[in-house]
mmCIF file of C-alpha atoms in Angstrom:
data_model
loop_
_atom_site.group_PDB
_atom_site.id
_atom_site.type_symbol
_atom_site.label_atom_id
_atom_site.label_comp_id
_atom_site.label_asym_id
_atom_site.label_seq_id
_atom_site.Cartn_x
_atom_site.Cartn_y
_atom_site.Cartn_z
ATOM 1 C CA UNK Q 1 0.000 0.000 0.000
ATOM 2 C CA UNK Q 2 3.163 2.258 0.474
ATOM 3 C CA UNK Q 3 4.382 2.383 -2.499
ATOM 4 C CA UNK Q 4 1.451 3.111 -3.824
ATOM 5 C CA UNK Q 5 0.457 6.490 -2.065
ATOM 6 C CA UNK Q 6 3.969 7.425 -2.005
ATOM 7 C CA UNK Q 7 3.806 7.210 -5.613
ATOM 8 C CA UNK Q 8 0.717 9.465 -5.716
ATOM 9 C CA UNK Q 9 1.509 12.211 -3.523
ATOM 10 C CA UNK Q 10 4.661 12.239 -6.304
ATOM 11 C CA UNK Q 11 2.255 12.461 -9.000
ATOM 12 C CA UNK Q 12 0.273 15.163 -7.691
ATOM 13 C CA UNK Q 13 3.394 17.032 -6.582
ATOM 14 C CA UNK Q 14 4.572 17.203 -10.254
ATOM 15 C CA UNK Q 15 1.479 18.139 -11.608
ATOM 16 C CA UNK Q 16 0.444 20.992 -9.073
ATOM 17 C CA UNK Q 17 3.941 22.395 -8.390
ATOM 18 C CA UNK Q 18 4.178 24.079 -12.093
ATOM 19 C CA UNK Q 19 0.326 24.492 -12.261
ATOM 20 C CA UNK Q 20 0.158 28.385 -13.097
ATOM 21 C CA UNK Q 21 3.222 28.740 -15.233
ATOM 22 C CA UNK Q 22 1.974 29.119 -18.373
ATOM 23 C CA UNK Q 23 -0.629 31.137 -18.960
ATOM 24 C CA UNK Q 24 -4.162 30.601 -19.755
ATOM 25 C CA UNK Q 25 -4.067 29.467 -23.837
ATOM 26 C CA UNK Q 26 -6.836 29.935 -26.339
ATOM 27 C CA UNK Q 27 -8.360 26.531 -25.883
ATOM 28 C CA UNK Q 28 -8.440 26.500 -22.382
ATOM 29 C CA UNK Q 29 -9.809 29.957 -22.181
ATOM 30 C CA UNK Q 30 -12.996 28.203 -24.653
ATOM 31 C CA UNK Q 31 -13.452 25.941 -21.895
ATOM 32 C CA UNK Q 32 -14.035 28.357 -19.275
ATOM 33 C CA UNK Q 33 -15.721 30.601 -21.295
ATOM 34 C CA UNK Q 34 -18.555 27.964 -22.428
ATOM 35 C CA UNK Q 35 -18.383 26.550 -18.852
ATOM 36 C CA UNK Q 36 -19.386 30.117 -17.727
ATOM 37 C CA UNK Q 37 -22.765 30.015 -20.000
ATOM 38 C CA UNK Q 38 -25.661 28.894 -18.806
ATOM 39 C CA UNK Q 39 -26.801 24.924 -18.986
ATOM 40 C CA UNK Q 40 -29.244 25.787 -22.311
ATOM 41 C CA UNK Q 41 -26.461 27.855 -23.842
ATOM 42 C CA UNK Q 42 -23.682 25.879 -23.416
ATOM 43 C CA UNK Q 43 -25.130 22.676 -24.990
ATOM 44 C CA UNK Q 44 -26.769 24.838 -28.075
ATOM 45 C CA UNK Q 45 -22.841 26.165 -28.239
ATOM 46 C CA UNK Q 46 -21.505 22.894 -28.212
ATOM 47 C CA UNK Q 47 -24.053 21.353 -30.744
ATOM 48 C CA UNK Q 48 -22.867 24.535 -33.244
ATOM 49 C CA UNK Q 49 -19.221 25.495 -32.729
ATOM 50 C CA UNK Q 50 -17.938 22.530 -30.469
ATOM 51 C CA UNK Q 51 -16.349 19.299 -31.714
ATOM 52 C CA UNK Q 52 -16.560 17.838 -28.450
ATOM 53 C CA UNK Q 53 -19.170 15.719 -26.133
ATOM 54 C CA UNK Q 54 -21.014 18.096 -23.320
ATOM 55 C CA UNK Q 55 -20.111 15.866 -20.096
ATOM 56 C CA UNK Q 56 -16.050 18.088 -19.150
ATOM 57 C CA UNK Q 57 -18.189 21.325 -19.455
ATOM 58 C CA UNK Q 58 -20.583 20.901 -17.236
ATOM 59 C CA UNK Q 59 -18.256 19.473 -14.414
ATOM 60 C CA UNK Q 60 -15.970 21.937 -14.967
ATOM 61 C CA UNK Q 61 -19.317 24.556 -14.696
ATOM 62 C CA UNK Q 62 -19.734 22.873 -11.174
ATOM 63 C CA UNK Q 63 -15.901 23.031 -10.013
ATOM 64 C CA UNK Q 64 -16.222 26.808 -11.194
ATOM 65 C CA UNK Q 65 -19.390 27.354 -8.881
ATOM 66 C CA UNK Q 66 -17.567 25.736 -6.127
ATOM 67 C CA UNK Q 67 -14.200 27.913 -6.305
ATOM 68 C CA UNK Q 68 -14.782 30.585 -9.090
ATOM 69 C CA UNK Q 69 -12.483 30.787 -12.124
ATOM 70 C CA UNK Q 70 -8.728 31.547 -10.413
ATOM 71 C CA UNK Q 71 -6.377 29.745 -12.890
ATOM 72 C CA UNK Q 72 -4.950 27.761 -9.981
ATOM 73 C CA UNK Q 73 -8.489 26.561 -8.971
ATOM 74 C CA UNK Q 74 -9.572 25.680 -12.445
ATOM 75 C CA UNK Q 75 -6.374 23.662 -13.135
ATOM 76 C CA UNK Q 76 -6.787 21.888 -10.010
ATOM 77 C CA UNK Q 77 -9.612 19.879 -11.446
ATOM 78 C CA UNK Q 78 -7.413 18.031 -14.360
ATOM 79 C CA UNK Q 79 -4.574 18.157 -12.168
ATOM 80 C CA UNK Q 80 -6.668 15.646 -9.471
ATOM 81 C CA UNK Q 81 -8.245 13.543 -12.218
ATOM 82 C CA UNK Q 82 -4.565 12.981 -13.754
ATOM 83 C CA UNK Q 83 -3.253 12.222 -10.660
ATOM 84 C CA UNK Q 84 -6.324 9.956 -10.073
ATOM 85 C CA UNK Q 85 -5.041 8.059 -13.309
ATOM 86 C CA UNK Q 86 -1.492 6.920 -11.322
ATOM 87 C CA UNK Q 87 -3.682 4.663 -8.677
ATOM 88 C CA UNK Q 88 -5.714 3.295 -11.076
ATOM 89 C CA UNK Q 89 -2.968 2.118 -13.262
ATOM 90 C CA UNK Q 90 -0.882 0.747 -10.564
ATOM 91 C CA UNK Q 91 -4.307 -1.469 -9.485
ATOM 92 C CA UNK Q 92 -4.309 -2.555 -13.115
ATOM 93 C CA UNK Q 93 -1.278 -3.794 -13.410
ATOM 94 C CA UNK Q 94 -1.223 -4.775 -10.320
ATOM 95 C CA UNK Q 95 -4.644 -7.278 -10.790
ATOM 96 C CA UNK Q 96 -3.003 -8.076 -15.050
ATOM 97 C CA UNK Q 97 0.228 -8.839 -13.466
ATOM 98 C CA UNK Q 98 1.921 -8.478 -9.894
ATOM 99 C CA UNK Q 99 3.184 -5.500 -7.598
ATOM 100 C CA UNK Q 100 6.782 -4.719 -9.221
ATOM 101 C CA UNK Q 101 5.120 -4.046 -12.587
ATOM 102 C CA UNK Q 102 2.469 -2.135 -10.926
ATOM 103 C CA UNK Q 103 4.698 -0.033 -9.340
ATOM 104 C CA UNK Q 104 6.651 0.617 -12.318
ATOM 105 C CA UNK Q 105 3.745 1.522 -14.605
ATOM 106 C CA UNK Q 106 2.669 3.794 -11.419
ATOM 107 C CA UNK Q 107 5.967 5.857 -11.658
ATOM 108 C CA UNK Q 108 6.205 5.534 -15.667
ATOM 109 C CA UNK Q 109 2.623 7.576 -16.074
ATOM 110 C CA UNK Q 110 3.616 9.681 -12.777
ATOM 111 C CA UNK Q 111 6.681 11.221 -15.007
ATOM 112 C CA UNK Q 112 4.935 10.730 -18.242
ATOM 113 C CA UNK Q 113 5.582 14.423 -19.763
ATOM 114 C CA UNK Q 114 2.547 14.571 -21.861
ATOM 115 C CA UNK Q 115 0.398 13.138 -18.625
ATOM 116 C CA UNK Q 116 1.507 15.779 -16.892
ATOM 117 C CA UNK Q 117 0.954 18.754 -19.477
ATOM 118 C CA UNK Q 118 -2.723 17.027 -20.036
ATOM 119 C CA UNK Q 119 -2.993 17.337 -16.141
ATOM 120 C CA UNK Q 120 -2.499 21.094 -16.032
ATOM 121 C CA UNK Q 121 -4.424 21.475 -19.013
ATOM 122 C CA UNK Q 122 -8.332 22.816 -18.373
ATOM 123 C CA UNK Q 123 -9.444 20.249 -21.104
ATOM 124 C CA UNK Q 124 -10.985 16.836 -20.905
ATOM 125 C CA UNK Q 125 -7.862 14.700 -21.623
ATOM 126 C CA UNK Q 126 -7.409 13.818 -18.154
ATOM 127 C CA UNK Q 127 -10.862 12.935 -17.294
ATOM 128 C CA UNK Q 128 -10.700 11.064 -20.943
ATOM 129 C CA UNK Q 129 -7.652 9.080 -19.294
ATOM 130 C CA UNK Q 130 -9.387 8.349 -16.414
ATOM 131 C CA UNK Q 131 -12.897 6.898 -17.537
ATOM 132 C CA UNK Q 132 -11.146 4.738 -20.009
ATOM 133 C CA UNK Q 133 -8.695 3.576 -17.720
ATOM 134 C CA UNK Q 134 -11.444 2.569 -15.264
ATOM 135 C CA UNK Q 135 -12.990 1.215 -18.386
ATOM 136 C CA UNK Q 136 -10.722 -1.418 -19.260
ATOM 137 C CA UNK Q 137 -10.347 -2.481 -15.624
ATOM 138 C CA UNK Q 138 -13.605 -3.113 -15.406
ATOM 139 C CA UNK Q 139 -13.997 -5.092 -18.255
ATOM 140 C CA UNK Q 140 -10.734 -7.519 -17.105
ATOM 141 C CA UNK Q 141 -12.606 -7.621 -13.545
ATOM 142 C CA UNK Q 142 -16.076 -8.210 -15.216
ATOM 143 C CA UNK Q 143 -14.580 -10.652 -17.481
ATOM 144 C CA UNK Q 144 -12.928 -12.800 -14.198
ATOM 145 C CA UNK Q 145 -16.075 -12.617 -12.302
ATOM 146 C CA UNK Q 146 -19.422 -12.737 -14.164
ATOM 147 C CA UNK Q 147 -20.753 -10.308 -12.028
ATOM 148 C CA UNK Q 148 -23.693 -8.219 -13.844
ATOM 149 C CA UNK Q 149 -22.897 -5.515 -11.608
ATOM 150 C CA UNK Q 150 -19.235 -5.059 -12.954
ATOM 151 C CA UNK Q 151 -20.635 -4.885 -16.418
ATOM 152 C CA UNK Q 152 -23.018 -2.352 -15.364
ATOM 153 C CA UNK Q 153 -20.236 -0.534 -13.628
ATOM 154 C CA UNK Q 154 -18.562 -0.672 -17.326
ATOM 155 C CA UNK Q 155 -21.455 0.234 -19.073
ATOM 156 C CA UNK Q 156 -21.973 3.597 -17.200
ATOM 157 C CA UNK Q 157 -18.109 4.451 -17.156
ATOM 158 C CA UNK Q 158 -17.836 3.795 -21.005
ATOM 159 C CA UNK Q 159 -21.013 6.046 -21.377
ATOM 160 C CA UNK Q 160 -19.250 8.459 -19.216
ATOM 161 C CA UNK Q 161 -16.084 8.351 -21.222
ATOM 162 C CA UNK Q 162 -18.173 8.825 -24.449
ATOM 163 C CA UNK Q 163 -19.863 11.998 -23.065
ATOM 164 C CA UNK Q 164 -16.164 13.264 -22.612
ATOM 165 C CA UNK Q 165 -14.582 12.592 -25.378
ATOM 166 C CA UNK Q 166 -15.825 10.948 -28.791
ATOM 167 C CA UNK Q 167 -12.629 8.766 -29.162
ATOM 168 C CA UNK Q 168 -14.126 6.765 -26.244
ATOM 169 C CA UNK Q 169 -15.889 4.634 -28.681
ATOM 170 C CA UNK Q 170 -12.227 3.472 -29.906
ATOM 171 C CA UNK Q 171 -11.417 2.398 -26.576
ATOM 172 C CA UNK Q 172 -14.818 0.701 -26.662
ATOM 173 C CA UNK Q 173 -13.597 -0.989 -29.704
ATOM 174 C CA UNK Q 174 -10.651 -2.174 -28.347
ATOM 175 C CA UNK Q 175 -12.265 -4.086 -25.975
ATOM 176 C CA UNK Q 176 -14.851 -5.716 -28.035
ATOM 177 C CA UNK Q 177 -11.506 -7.222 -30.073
ATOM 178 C CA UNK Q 178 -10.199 -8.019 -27.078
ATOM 179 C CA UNK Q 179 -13.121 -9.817 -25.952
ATOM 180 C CA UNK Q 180 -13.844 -11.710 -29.177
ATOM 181 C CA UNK Q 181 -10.468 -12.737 -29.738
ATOM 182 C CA UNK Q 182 -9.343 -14.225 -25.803
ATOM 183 C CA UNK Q 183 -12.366 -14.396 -23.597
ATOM 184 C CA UNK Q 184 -15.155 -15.342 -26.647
ATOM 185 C CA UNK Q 185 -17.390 -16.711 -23.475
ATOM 186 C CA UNK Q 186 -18.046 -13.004 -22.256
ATOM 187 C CA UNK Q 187 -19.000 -11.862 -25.736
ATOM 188 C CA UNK Q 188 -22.725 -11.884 -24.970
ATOM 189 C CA UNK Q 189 -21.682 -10.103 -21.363
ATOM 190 C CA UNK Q 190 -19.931 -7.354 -23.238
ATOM 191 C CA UNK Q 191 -22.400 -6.580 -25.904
ATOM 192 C CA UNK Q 192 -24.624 -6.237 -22.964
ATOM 193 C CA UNK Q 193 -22.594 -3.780 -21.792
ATOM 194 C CA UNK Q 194 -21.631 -1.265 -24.263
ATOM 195 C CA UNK Q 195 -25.648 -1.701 -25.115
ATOM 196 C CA UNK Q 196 -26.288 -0.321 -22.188
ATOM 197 C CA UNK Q 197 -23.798 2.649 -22.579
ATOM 198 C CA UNK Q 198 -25.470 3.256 -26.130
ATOM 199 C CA UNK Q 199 -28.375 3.759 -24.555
ATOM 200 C CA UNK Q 200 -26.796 6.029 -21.487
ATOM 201 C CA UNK Q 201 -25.250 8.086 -24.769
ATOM 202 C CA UNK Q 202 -28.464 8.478 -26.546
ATOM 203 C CA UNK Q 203 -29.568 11.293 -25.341
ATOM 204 C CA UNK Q 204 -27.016 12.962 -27.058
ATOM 205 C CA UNK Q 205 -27.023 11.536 -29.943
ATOM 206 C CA UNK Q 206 -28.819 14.543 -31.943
ATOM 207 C CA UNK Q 207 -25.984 17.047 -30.743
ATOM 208 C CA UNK Q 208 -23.553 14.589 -32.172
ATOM 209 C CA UNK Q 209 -25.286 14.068 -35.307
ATOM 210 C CA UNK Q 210 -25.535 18.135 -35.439
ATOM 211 C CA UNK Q 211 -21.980 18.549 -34.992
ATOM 212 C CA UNK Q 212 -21.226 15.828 -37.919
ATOM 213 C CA UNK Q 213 -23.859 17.615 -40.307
ATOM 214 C CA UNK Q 214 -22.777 21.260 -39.671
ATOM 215 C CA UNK Q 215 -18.473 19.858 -40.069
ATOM 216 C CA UNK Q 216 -17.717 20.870 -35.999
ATOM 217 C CA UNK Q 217 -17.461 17.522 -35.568
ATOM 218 C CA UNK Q 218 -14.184 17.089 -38.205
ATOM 219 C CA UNK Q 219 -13.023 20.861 -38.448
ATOM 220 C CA UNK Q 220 -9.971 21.254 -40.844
ATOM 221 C CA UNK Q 221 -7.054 21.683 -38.334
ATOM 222 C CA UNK Q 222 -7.184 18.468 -37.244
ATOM 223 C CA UNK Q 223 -4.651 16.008 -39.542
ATOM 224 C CA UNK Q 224 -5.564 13.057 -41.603
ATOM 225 C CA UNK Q 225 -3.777 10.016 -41.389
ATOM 226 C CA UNK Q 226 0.098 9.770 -42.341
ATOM 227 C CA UNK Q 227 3.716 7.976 -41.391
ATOM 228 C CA UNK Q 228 4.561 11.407 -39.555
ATOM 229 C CA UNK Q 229 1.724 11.957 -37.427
ATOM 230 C CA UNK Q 230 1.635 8.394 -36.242
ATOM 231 C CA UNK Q 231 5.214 8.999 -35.450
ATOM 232 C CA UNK Q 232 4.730 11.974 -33.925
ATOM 233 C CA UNK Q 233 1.899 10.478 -31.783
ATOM 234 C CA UNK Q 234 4.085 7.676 -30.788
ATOM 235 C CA UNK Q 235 6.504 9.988 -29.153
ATOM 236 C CA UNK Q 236 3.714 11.983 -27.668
ATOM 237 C CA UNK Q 237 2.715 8.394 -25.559
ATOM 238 C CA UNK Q 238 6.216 7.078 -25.197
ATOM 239 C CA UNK Q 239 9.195 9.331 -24.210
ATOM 240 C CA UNK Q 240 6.161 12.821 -24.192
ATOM 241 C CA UNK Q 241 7.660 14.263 -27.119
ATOM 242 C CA UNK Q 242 8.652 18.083 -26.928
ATOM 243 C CA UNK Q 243 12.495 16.932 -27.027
ATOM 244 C CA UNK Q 244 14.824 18.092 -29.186
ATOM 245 C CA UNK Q 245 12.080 19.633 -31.501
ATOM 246 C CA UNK Q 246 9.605 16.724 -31.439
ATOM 247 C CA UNK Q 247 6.298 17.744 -31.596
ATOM 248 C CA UNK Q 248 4.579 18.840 -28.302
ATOM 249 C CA UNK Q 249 1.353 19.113 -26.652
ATOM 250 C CA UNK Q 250 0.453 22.484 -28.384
ATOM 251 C CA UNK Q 251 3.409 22.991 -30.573
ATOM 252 C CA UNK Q 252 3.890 21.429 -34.208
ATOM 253 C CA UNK Q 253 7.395 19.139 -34.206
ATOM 254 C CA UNK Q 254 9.828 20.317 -36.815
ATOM 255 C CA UNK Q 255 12.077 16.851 -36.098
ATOM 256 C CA UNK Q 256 12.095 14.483 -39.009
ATOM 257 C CA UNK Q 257 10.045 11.784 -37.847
ATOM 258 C CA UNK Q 258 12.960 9.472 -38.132
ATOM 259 C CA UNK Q 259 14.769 11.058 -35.497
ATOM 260 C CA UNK Q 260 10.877 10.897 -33.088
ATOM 261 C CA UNK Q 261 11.407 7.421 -33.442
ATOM 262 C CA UNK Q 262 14.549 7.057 -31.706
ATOM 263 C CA UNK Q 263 14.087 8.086 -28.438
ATOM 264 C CA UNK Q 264 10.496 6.363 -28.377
ATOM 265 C CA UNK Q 265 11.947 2.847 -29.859
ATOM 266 C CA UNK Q 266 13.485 1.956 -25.916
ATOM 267 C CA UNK Q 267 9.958 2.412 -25.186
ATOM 268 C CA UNK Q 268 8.471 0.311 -28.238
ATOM 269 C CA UNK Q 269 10.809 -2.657 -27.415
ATOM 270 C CA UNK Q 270 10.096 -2.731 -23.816
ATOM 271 C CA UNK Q 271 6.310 -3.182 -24.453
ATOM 272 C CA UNK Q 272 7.227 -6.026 -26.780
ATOM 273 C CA UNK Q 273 9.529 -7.851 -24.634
ATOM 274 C CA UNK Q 274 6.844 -7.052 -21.726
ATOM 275 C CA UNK Q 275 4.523 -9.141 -24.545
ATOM 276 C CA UNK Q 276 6.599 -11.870 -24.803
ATOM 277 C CA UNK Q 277 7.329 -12.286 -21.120
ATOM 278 C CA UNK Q 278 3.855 -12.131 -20.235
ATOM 279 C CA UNK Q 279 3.016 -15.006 -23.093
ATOM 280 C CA UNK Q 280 5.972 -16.793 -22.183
ATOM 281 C CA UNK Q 281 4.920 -16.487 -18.301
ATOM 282 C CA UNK Q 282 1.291 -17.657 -19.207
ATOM 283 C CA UNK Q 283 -0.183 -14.210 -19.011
ATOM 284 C CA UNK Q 284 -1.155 -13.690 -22.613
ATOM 285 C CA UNK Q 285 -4.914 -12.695 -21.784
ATOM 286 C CA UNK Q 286 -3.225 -9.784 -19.717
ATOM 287 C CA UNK Q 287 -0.688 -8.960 -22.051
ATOM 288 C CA UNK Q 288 -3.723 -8.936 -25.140
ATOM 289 C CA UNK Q 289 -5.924 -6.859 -23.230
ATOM 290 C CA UNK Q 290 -2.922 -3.983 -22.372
ATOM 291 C CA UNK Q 291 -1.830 -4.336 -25.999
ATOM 292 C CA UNK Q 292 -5.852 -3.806 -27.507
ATOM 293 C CA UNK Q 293 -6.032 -0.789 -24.813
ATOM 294 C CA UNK Q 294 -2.895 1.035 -26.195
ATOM 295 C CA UNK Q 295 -2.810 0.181 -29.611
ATOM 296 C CA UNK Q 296 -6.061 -0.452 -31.226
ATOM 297 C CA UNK Q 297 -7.413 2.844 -30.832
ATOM 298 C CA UNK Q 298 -4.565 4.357 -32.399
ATOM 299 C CA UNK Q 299 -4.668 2.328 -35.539
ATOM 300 C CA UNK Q 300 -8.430 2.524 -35.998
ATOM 301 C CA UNK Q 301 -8.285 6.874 -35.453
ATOM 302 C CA UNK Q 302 -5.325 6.284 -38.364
ATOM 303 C CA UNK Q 303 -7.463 4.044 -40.053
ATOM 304 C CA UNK Q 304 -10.823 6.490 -40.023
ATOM 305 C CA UNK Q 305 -8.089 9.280 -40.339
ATOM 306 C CA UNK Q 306 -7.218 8.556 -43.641
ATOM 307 C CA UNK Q 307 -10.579 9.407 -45.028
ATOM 308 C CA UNK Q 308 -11.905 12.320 -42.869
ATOM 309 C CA UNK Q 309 -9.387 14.582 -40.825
ATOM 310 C CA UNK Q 310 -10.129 12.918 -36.918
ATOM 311 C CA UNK Q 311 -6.178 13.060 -35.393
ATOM 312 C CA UNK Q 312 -4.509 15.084 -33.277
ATOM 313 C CA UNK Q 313 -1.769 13.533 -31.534
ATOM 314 C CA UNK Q 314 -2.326 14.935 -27.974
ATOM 315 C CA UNK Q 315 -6.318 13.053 -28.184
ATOM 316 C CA UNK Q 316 -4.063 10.028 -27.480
ATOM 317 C CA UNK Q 317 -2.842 10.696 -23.852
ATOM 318 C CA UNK Q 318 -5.084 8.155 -22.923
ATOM 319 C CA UNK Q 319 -3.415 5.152 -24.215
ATOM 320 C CA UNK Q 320 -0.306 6.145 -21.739
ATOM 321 C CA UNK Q 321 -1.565 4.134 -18.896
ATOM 322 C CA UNK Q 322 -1.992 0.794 -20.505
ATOM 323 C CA UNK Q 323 0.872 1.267 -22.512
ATOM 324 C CA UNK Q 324 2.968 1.863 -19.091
ATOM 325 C CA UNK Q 325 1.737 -1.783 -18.092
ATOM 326 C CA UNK Q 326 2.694 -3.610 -20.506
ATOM 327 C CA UNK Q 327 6.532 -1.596 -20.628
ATOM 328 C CA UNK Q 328 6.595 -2.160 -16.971
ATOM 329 C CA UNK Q 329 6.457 -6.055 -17.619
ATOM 330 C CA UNK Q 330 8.965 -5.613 -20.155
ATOM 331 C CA UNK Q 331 11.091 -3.761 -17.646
ATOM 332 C CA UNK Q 332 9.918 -4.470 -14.163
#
């Protein structure tokens, strides 16, 4: 248990200590701003100008009630739902694997650049992290147990997560491979499950279906699918990019993606000696569902990317966690 809240209190250290040293940037500022409106406003804002689910803006309209709109108070809330993120990846690891690796992915996503930019960030990234990270907990636990109440438990979290963020429904995804690919028996279970967070999500399915008609819902500036970006993105969730000119949380990289690669291949090869360790150790359930969490999302958003512009590297903070379990094996 130590180790555990020791690690913690680190995480949050790093994340609040710097909290108010950069200023207050354009997207951020939206978020207050439409957080500030009124309840009716806000969601006929969002369903006209926002690419983005309703579910951040209305807790961060609470958190703002609570303690007004001081830049340290408004940070605070991503900064406590990315620290949240730490304990919840060390439990699991700890329940895919054993302690050492839990520990390890703990202090991997505690340093994680990019989780801690996302943390200080008044956006729904961290929260994002969070609900999907509970997600695919749940669906191991449900999975081991048969218990209808874990799968409800997934069902709202996954609804949750959608109401966040849209690229939810990748995570989603991930699972449902997952599932029909190593644990076939909890298929029925599952579709259960996200059928009951389809119909937590549907009452927002007309603002979604007004943000794809009006073009919100794919504006321009984000990128469509290419070797760079996925680079770039792979840096982002490995080493945190921002080094030596690779691309940042805000800032566009100028570094050949060649030379992104580098510094996240230590990363890439731990994860797939973690694989093999885990398969060779008879843990190749654990291994799949760790590997489905961090990588099928990626390559589907890639995938849909191709045809309409849907990526932005820094959407994909929340494959960090799972991604830190299975390196952890590799390295723990």
């Amino acid at each position: 248990m130590l180790p555990v809240v020791t690690i913690t209190l680190l995480a949050f250290a790093v994340r609040y200590v710097m909290l108010t040293d950069q200023s207050i940037w354009f997207d951020e500022a939206y978020s207050l701003d439409l957080a500030s409106s009124a309840v009716g406003q806000m969601l006929t804002k969002i369903r006209a100008e926002d690419a983005h689910p309703p579910l951040f803006y209305l807790l961060l309209r609470g958190w703002m009630k609570l303690g007004g709109t001081g830049e340290r108070w408004v940070r605070l809330l991503p900064a406590i739902l990315g620290t949240a993120v730490v304990p919840l990846t060390y439990l699991l690891a700890l329940r895919l694997f054993n302690r050492r690796t839990a520990a390890v992915a703990a202090m991997l996503v505690t340093l994680s650049p990019i989780q801690i930019i996302t943390s200080q960030q008044v956006r729904m990234y961290a929260p994002l992290t969070l609900l999907t990270l509970l997600g695919t907990l749940l669906c191991w636990e449900a999975l081991r147990s048969r218990r209808i109440g874990l799968w409800a438990a997934y069902a709202v979290t996954m609804a949750a997560a959608g109401y966040v963020h849209y690229f939810a429904g990748l995570v989603t995804a991930a699972h449902g491979l997952y599932v029909l690919v190593w644990e076939r028996r909890g298929i029925l279970p599952w579709i259960a499950g996200v059928a009951g967070a389809g119909i937590l999500f549907a009452p927002w399915m007309p603002g979604l279906l007004a943000q794809v008609q009006s073009g919100v819902g794919t504006p321009l500036w984000r990128e469509r699918g290419g070797a760079a970006v996925l680079v770039e993105t792979l840096g982002l969730v490995t080493f945190g990019g921002h080094l030596l000119g690779a691309r940042g949380y805000i800032r566009p990289g100028w570094l050949a993606a060649p030379y992104v690669l580098l510094p996240a291949l230590p990363f890439l090869l731990a994860a797939w000696y973690g694989a093999r360790r885990a398969r060779a150790a008879g843990q190749g359930p654990q291994a799949a569902l760790a590997l489905c969490a961090s990588v099928v999302p990626l390559g589907l958003a890639f995938a849909i990317s191709l045809a309409r512009p849907v990526f932005m590297a820094r959407y994909f903070t929340f494959l960090v966690p799972p991604l830190a379990v299975i390196i952890a094996r590799g390295i723990a």
